Coordinates of C-alpha atoms and ligand atoms in Angstrom, one line a residue:
M19 CA 24.6 -22.1 52.1
Q20 CA 26.8 -25.1 52.3
D21 CA 29.9 -22.8 52.7
I22 CA 28.3 -20.8 55.5
R23 CA 27.4 -24.0 57.5
W24 CA 30.9 -25.4 56.9
N25 CA 32.6 -22.2 58.0
S26 CA 30.4 -21.9 61.1
F27 CA 31.2 -25.5 61.9
W28 CA 35.0 -24.9 62.0
V29 CA 34.6 -21.8 64.0
L30 CA 32.6 -23.8 66.6
V31 CA 35.2 -26.6 66.6
F32 CA 38.1 -24.1 67.0
V33 CA 36.3 -22.2 69.9
S34 CA 35.4 -25.5 71.6
F35 CA 39.0 -26.7 71.3
L36 CA 40.3 -23.4 72.9
S37 CA 37.6 -23.6 75.6
L38 CA 38.7 -27.2 76.4
M39 CA 42.3 -26.0 76.7
V40 CA 41.1 -23.1 79.1
W41 CA 39.2 -25.8 81.1
G42 CA 42.4 -27.9 81.3
F43 CA 44.7 -25.1 82.3
K44 CA 42.3 -23.0 84.4
S45 CA 38.8 -23.9 85.5
L46 CA 35.4 -24.9 84.0
E47 CA 33.9 -21.5 84.8
A48 CA 36.7 -19.8 82.9
A49 CA 36.2 -22.2 79.9
L50 CA 32.4 -21.5 79.8
F51 CA 33.0 -17.7 80.0
F52 CA 35.5 -17.9 77.2
F53 CA 33.2 -20.1 75.1
T54 CA 30.1 -17.7 75.5
S55 CA 32.3 -14.6 74.9
C56 CA 33.6 -16.1 71.6
L57 CA 30.1 -17.0 70.5
T58 CA 28.7 -13.6 71.3
F59 CA 31.5 -11.9 69.4
Y60 CA 30.9 -14.2 66.5
L61 CA 27.2 -13.5 66.5
L62 CA 27.7 -9.7 66.8
S63 CA 30.0 -9.8 63.8
H64 CA 27.2 -11.4 61.7
V65 CA 24.7 -8.9 63.0
Y66 CA 27.1 -6.1 61.9
W67 CA 27.4 -7.5 58.4
I68 CA 23.6 -8.0 58.1
H69 CA 23.1 -4.4 59.0
R70 CA 25.7 -3.3 56.3
L71 CA 23.9 -5.5 53.8
N72 CA 20.5 -4.1 54.7
K73 CA 21.9 -0.5 54.4
W74 CA 23.5 -1.2 51.0
L75 CA 20.3 -2.9 49.7
K76 CA 18.4 0.3 50.4
N77 CA 20.6 2.2 48.0
P78 CA 22.5 -0.4 45.9
N79 CA 25.5 1.0 44.1
L80 CA 28.5 -0.9 42.7
S81 CA 31.0 1.5 44.1
T82 CA 29.6 1.4 47.7
I83 CA 29.2 -2.4 48.1
P84 CA 30.9 -3.5 51.4
S85 CA 33.9 -5.8 51.1
G86 CA 33.0 -7.9 54.1
S87 CA 35.1 -10.4 55.9
G88 CA 35.1 -14.2 56.3
I89 CA 32.0 -15.7 54.8
W90 CA 30.6 -12.2 54.2
E91 CA 33.4 -11.4 51.8
E92 CA 32.3 -14.2 49.6
I93 CA 28.6 -13.1 49.9
F94 CA 29.4 -9.5 48.9
A95 CA 31.6 -10.7 46.0
L96 CA 28.7 -12.8 44.7
L97 CA 26.3 -9.9 45.1
Y98 CA 28.7 -7.6 43.3
R99 CA 29.0 -10.0 40.4
E100 CA 25.2 -10.5 40.1
Y101 CA 24.5 -6.8 40.4
R102 CA 27.1 -6.0 37.7
K103 CA 25.5 -8.6 35.4
Q104 CA 22.1 -7.2 35.9
K105 CA 23.3 -3.6 35.3
R106 CA 25.0 -4.7 32.0
S107 CA 21.8 -6.5 30.7
K108 CA 19.7 -3.5 31.8
S109 CA 22.0 -1.1 29.8
E110 CA 21.9 -3.5 26.8
L111 CA 18.1 -3.5 27.0
T112 CA 18.0 0.3 27.3
T113 CA 20.2 0.6 24.2
T114 CA 18.0 -1.9 22.2
L115 CA 14.9 -0.1 23.3
G116 CA 16.5 3.3 22.3
R117 CA 17.4 1.9 18.9
F118 CA 13.9 0.5 18.5
M119 CA 12.4 3.9 19.4
T120 CA 14.7 5.7 17.0
A121 CA 13.7 3.2 14.3
A122 CA 10.0 3.7 15.1
E123 CA 10.5 7.4 14.8
A124 CA 12.1 7.0 11.4
I125 CA 9.1 5.1 10.0
P126 CA 7.1 7.5 7.8
D127 CA 3.9 5.9 9.0
G128 CA 2.2 7.1 12.1
I129 CA 2.2 4.5 14.9
I130 CA 0.2 4.7 18.2
A131 CA 0.3 2.0 20.8
L132 CA -3.0 1.5 22.6
N133 CA -3.8 -0.4 25.8
Q134 CA -6.8 -2.7 26.3
N135 CA -9.0 0.4 26.9
N136 CA -7.9 2.0 23.7
E137 CA -5.9 4.6 25.6
I138 CA -2.7 6.0 24.2
E139 CA 0.5 4.4 25.7
W140 CA 3.0 5.7 23.2
C141 CA 3.1 7.3 19.7
N142 CA 5.8 8.3 17.2
K143 CA 6.4 11.8 15.7
P144 CA 4.7 11.1 12.3
S145 CA 1.5 10.2 14.1
E146 CA 1.6 13.5 16.0
K147 CA 1.8 15.3 12.6
M148 CA -0.9 13.2 10.9
L149 CA -3.5 12.8 13.6
G150 CA -2.7 15.7 15.9
V151 CA -1.8 13.5 18.9
N152 CA 0.6 15.0 21.4
L153 CA 2.3 12.4 23.5
S154 CA 3.3 14.6 26.4
K155 CA -0.3 15.8 26.8
D156 CA -2.4 12.9 25.4
I157 CA -0.7 9.9 27.1
N158 CA -3.4 7.7 28.7
Q159 CA -6.2 9.5 26.9
P160 CA -8.7 7.3 25.0
I161 CA -7.9 7.6 21.3
N162 CA -11.5 8.2 20.3
Y163 CA -11.5 11.5 22.4
L164 CA -8.9 12.8 20.0
L165 CA -10.2 11.2 16.7
R166 CA -13.9 12.0 17.0
E167 CA -14.9 10.7 13.5
T168 CA -17.9 8.4 13.8
S169 CA -16.4 6.0 11.2
F170 CA -13.3 5.7 13.3
T171 CA -15.2 4.9 16.5
E172 CA -17.2 2.3 14.6
Y173 CA -13.9 0.9 13.2
L174 CA -12.3 0.8 16.6
N175 CA -15.2 -1.0 18.2
N176 CA -15.9 -3.5 15.4
N177 CA -12.4 -4.0 14.2
K178 CA -11.9 -7.1 12.0
N179 CA -8.6 -8.5 11.1
D180 CA -7.0 -6.9 8.0
A181 CA -9.8 -4.4 7.6
T182 CA -8.6 -0.8 7.0
L183 CA -10.3 2.5 7.3
K184 CA -9.9 5.5 5.0
L185 CA -9.9 8.8 6.7
I186 CA -10.0 12.2 5.1
S187 CA -7.9 14.5 7.3
W188 CA -9.7 17.3 9.1
R189 CA -6.4 19.0 10.0
N190 CA -4.5 18.9 6.7
T191 CA -7.1 19.6 4.0
G192 CA -6.7 17.5 0.9
R193 CA -4.8 14.7 2.7
S194 CA -6.2 11.2 3.2
F195 CA -5.0 8.5 5.5
E196 CA -5.4 4.7 5.8
I197 CA -5.8 3.4 9.3
L198 CA -5.0 -0.2 10.3
L199 CA -5.4 -1.7 13.8
V200 CA -3.0 -4.6 14.6
P201 CA -3.7 -6.5 17.8
F202 CA -0.6 -7.5 19.9
G203 CA 0.3 -8.6 23.5
A204 CA -2.5 -8.7 26.1
N205 CA -5.4 -7.0 24.3
Q206 CA -3.2 -4.2 23.2
K207 CA -3.3 -2.6 19.7
L208 CA -1.0 -0.8 17.3
L209 CA -2.7 1.8 15.3
I210 CA -0.8 2.3 12.0
C211 CA -1.7 5.4 10.0
R212 CA -0.4 5.7 6.4
D213 CA -0.6 8.8 4.2
I214 CA -2.3 7.6 1.0
T215 CA -2.9 11.1 -0.6
Q216 CA -0.6 10.4 -3.5
L217 CA -2.0 6.9 -4.0
E218 CA -5.5 8.3 -4.1
K219 CA -4.4 10.9 -6.6
N220 CA -2.9 8.3 -8.9
D221 CA -6.1 6.2 -8.5
S222 CA -8.2 9.2 -9.4
I223 CA -6.0 9.9 -12.5
K224 CA -6.3 6.3 -13.6
R225 CA -10.1 6.4 -13.0
D226 CA -10.4 9.7 -15.0
F227 CA -8.3 8.3 -17.8
I228 CA -10.5 5.1 -18.1
A229 CA -13.7 7.2 -17.9
N230 CA -12.5 9.6 -20.6
V231 CA -11.3 6.8 -22.9
S232 CA -14.6 4.9 -22.4
H233 CA -16.6 8.1 -23.0
E234 CA -14.7 8.9 -26.2
L235 CA -15.2 5.3 -27.4
K236 CA -18.9 5.3 -26.7
T237 CA -20.1 7.5 -29.6
P238 CA -18.1 5.9 -32.5
L239 CA -19.0 2.5 -31.1
T240 CA -22.7 3.3 -31.1
V241 CA -22.4 4.5 -34.7
I242 CA -20.6 1.3 -35.7
V243 CA -23.1 -1.0 -33.9
G244 CA -26.0 1.0 -35.5
F245 CA -24.6 0.5 -39.0
L246 CA -23.8 -3.1 -38.4
E247 CA -27.4 -3.7 -37.2
T248 CA -28.7 -2.0 -40.3
L249 CA -26.4 -4.1 -42.5
S250 CA -27.5 -7.3 -40.7
D251 CA -31.1 -6.3 -41.5
M252 CA -30.0 -6.4 -45.1
K253 CA -28.7 -9.9 -44.8
N254 CA -29.9 -10.9 -48.2
E255 CA -27.7 -8.4 -49.9
F256 CA -24.6 -10.4 -48.7
N257 CA -23.5 -13.8 -50.0
E258 CA -23.1 -16.9 -48.0
K259 CA -19.4 -16.3 -47.4
T260 CA -19.6 -12.8 -46.0
R261 CA -22.7 -13.2 -43.8
P262 CA -20.8 -15.0 -40.9
Y263 CA -18.3 -12.2 -40.9
L264 CA -21.0 -9.7 -40.5
Q265 CA -22.5 -11.7 -37.6
M266 CA -19.1 -11.8 -35.9
M267 CA -18.5 -8.1 -36.3
L268 CA -21.9 -7.5 -34.8
E269 CA -21.2 -9.8 -31.8
Q270 CA -17.8 -8.3 -31.1
S271 CA -18.8 -4.7 -31.4
D272 CA -21.8 -5.4 -29.1
R273 CA -19.3 -6.9 -26.6
M274 CA -17.2 -3.8 -26.8
R275 CA -20.3 -1.6 -26.3
R276 CA -21.2 -3.6 -23.2
L277 CA -17.6 -3.3 -21.9
V278 CA -17.5 0.5 -22.4
E279 CA -20.9 0.8 -20.7
D280 CA -19.7 -1.3 -17.7
L281 CA -16.5 0.7 -17.5
L282 CA -18.4 4.0 -17.5
K283 CA -20.8 2.6 -14.9
L284 CA -17.9 1.5 -12.6
S285 CA -16.0 4.7 -12.9
S286 CA -19.1 6.8 -12.1
I287 CA -19.8 4.7 -9.0
E288 CA -16.1 4.7 -7.9
S289 CA -15.5 8.4 -8.5
N290 CA -18.2 9.2 -6.0
A291 CA -16.5 8.8 -2.6
A292 CA -19.5 10.2 -0.6
P293 CA -22.0 7.6 0.8
A294 CA -25.0 7.0 -1.4
M295 CA -28.1 9.1 -0.8
K296 CA -30.7 7.7 1.6
K297 CA -33.9 7.9 -0.5
E298 CA -36.5 5.3 0.1
I299 CA -36.6 2.7 -2.7
N300 CA -39.8 1.2 -3.9
M301 CA -38.7 -2.4 -3.5
S302 CA -41.9 -3.9 -4.9
Q303 CA -41.5 -2.0 -8.2
L304 CA -37.7 -2.8 -8.2
F305 CA -38.5 -6.5 -7.8
K306 CA -41.1 -6.3 -10.6
D307 CA -38.4 -4.8 -12.9
L308 CA -35.9 -7.4 -11.8
K309 CA -38.4 -10.2 -12.5
K310 CA -39.2 -8.9 -16.0
D311 CA -35.5 -8.4 -17.0
S312 CA -34.5 -11.8 -15.5
A313 CA -37.2 -13.6 -17.4
L314 CA -36.1 -12.0 -20.6
L315 CA -32.5 -12.9 -20.0
S316 CA -33.2 -16.5 -18.9
N317 CA -35.6 -17.1 -21.8
K318 CA -37.5 -19.6 -19.6
E319 CA -34.4 -21.8 -19.3
H320 CA -34.3 -21.5 -15.4
K321 CA -36.8 -21.8 -12.6
I322 CA -36.6 -18.3 -11.1
T323 CA -38.4 -17.6 -7.8
M324 CA -38.5 -14.2 -6.1
S325 CA -39.5 -13.7 -2.5
I326 CA -39.8 -10.3 -1.1
S327 CA -40.7 -9.0 2.4
K328 CA -42.9 -6.1 1.3
N329 CA -42.7 -4.2 4.6
I330 CA -38.9 -3.8 4.3
S331 CA -37.6 -0.8 2.3
L332 CA -34.1 0.2 1.6
L333 CA -32.7 3.7 1.8
G334 CA -30.3 4.2 -1.0
Y335 CA -29.6 5.1 -4.6
E336 CA -32.1 3.2 -6.7
K337 CA -30.1 3.2 -10.0
E338 CA -27.0 1.7 -8.3
I339 CA -29.0 -0.8 -6.2
Y340 CA -30.8 -2.1 -9.3
S341 CA -27.5 -2.4 -11.1
A342 CA -25.9 -4.4 -8.3
F343 CA -28.9 -6.7 -7.8
F344 CA -29.3 -7.4 -11.5
N345 CA -25.6 -8.1 -11.9
L346 CA -25.9 -10.9 -9.3
I347 CA -29.0 -12.3 -11.1
I348 CA -27.2 -12.1 -14.5
N349 CA -24.3 -14.1 -13.1
A350 CA -26.7 -16.7 -11.6
I351 CA -28.4 -17.1 -15.0
H352 CA -25.1 -17.2 -16.9
Y353 CA -23.4 -19.8 -14.6
T354 CA -26.4 -22.1 -14.0
K355 CA -27.2 -24.8 -16.6
K356 CA -30.6 -25.0 -18.3
G357 CA -33.3 -26.3 -15.9
G358 CA -31.4 -25.1 -12.8
S359 CA -33.1 -23.0 -10.1
I360 CA -32.4 -19.5 -9.0
N361 CA -33.9 -18.0 -5.8
V362 CA -33.9 -14.3 -5.3
I363 CA -34.7 -13.1 -1.7
W364 CA -35.2 -9.7 -0.1
G365 CA -35.5 -10.0 3.6
M366 CA -34.2 -9.0 7.0
K367 CA -31.9 -10.6 9.6
N368 CA -30.8 -9.1 12.9
Q369 CA -32.4 -5.8 12.0
R370 CA -30.4 -5.6 8.8
P371 CA -32.0 -5.8 5.4
Y372 CA -30.4 -8.2 2.9
F373 CA -30.6 -9.2 -0.8
E374 CA -29.6 -12.7 -1.7
V375 CA -29.3 -14.7 -4.9
Q376 CA -29.0 -18.5 -4.6
D377 CA -28.4 -20.6 -7.6
S378 CA -27.9 -24.3 -8.4
G379 CA -25.2 -23.6 -10.9
I380 CA -21.6 -24.6 -11.5
G381 CA -20.3 -23.3 -8.2
I382 CA -17.0 -21.6 -7.4
D383 CA -13.7 -22.9 -6.0
E384 CA -13.6 -21.7 -2.4
K385 CA -10.0 -20.5 -2.9
L386 CA -11.0 -18.1 -5.6
I387 CA -13.9 -16.4 -3.8
P388 CA -11.8 -13.6 -2.3
R389 CA -10.7 -12.6 -5.9
L390 CA -14.1 -12.5 -7.5
T391 CA -14.7 -8.8 -7.0
E392 CA -11.4 -7.8 -8.7
R393 CA -11.8 -6.0 -12.0
F394 CA -11.7 -8.4 -15.0
F395 CA -11.2 -11.5 -12.8
R396 CA -12.9 -14.5 -14.4
I397 CA -12.5 -18.1 -13.4
D398 CA -13.1 -19.2 -17.0
A399 CA -12.5 -16.3 -19.3
D400 CA -13.8 -18.2 -22.3
R401 CA -17.1 -19.1 -20.6
S402 CA -17.5 -15.6 -19.3
R403 CA -17.0 -14.1 -22.8
K404 CA -19.4 -16.6 -24.4
S405 CA -22.1 -15.7 -21.9
G406 CA -21.6 -12.0 -22.7
G407 CA -19.8 -11.2 -19.4
T408 CA -17.4 -8.3 -19.2
G409 CA -15.5 -9.3 -16.0
L410 CA -16.7 -6.1 -14.3
G411 CA -20.1 -7.2 -12.9
L412 CA -18.9 -8.1 -9.4
S413 CA -16.6 -5.1 -9.3
I414 CA -19.7 -2.9 -9.8
V415 CA -21.5 -4.8 -7.1
K416 CA -18.6 -4.3 -4.7
H417 CA -18.5 -0.6 -5.3
V418 CA -22.2 -0.2 -4.9
C419 CA -21.8 -2.0 -1.6
I420 CA -19.0 0.3 -0.5
R421 CA -21.2 3.4 -1.3
H422 CA -24.1 1.9 0.7
Q423 CA -21.8 0.6 3.6
A424 CA -23.0 -2.9 2.8
Q425 CA -21.1 -6.2 3.0
I426 CA -21.0 -8.8 0.4
E427 CA -21.0 -12.4 1.5
I428 CA -20.2 -15.2 -0.9
T429 CA -20.5 -18.9 -0.3
S430 CA -20.3 -21.7 -2.9
Q431 CA -19.9 -25.4 -3.5
M432 CA -18.4 -26.7 -6.6
G433 CA -21.0 -28.4 -8.8
K434 CA -23.8 -27.5 -6.3
G435 CA -24.3 -23.8 -6.6
S436 CA -23.5 -20.4 -5.1
Q437 CA -25.1 -17.8 -2.8
F438 CA -24.3 -14.1 -3.1
K439 CA -25.7 -12.0 -0.2
I440 CA -25.6 -8.2 0.2
V441 CA -26.2 -7.2 3.9
F442 CA -27.0 -3.5 4.4
P443 CA -26.5 -1.6 7.6
Q444 CA -29.4 -1.0 10.0
D445 CA -29.5 2.7 9.2
R446 CA -30.5 2.0 5.6
L447 CA -33.6 0.1 6.7
S448 CA -37.0 1.6 6.5
L449 CA -40.0 -0.4 7.8
N450 CA -43.4 0.2 6.2
T451 CA -46.2 -0.4 8.7
Ligands
LIG29 P1 -18.4 -11.8 -15.6 O1 -18.8 -10.7 -16.5 O2 -17.2 -12.6 -16.2 O3 -19.5 -12.6 -15.2 P2 -18.2 -10.9 -12.9 O4 -17.4 -9.8 -12.3 O5 -19.7 -10.7 -12.8 O6 -17.7 -11.1 -14.4 O7 -17.9 -12.3 -12.2 C1 -16.5 -12.7 -12.1 C2 -16.4 -14.2 -12.2 O8 -17.0 -14.8 -11.1 C3 -17.1 -14.8 -13.4 O9 -16.3 -14.7 -14.5 C4 -17.4 -16.2 -12.9 O10 -16.3 -17.0 -13.2 C5 -17.5 -16.1 -11.4 N1 -19.0 -16.0 -11.0 C6 -19.7 -15.0 -10.7 N2 -20.9 -15.3 -10.3 C7 -21.0 -16.6 -10.4 C8 -22.0 -17.6 -10.1 N3 -23.2 -17.3 -9.6 N4 -21.7 -18.9 -10.2 C9 -20.4 -19.3 -10.6 N5 -19.5 -18.4 -10.9 C10 -19.7 -17.1 -10.8

């Protein structure tokens, strides 16, 4: 801008000087005529170059940029440089994007980019194969029009960070996928689909192996425990020295029996991928059984209270539900000192039935809570063993919850106590009027 003003100034000075000379040599009229003619010509030349610039801007191309003259030469040179810079960065961006797209295509996982309305913006080839999406036809289509599984729609609407969904393929029989939704940008999502068929197969081989071994161990163990119990009834036949050994053998074989039983229970629940049946459970009877078994286990060492909302029933598999509920009570008893209190509640919140066990026990370090449902995870292995724990109780609870689409919520304070809550979905609620 500075240059243009400067340039125009000198043109004006030059024309004025010439006009003064014309006035000196000829007349004032001739000088004025000369001055206005020069200015008109100067203005017309600017109009001409503005017109050329306008024409070029309508269809910008490096090879057709005008060369200009005077100040316009400089303007067009600047434009040329800027436009070339832009073109170079555009081509660099295109190359990077191309490279990124090729890399995204090479990823074996299926990837679908969804906008804020869950409509397909882009997808890679593996996702086309896995989920039957066709980018050319399905672009801008809502993803749940293509994946019509109820579980998927629920997952899409109530997506929680890190949560994944297992889908059995309806297109490729025998294949299973794991779906993960990752939020990015402005409310957009990346849907990542991974083929977990082989992993599932390996898991099932592992489960079958554990189930078979446990099953094979069960009979000899029952025989050993039986004989040891008979021998312990004949205590007097043994001398002072051998009696403790007999007691130890009895304790350890009993521990092994419990472990085998828990392993068998866990593998039977785990191997059943289908949701648990929806049979109405008689909660009053179930609570009577829980009360009786808890009293036996606690041996009057704890204050156990049970509160039950009698009009709320649960639709599920009674045997599994009993096992999960009792495992939570067993833990509360094991990890609460003598004289401590344990509250067991069956109730409803937000139209969802729940079972809760609160204890005033030793509590759990907050950092360890996410690991509690792992198989054989114990905070204090020695304590768990002494209390007769197998390290499988909460794994069993977790799998019963999965089979009943329930969530397990754990809160605890060190030295003050813990709360374990199982929240069931609304469709497992039955109200007795
Ligand atoms: P275990 O047979 O060892 O009790 P679980 O799977 O039932 O195995 O529990 C895993 C671990 O979680 C236990 O070893 C214990 O350390 C901890 N735990 C479970 N319930 C409680 C509780 N109510 N209070 C304190 N710690 C608990």
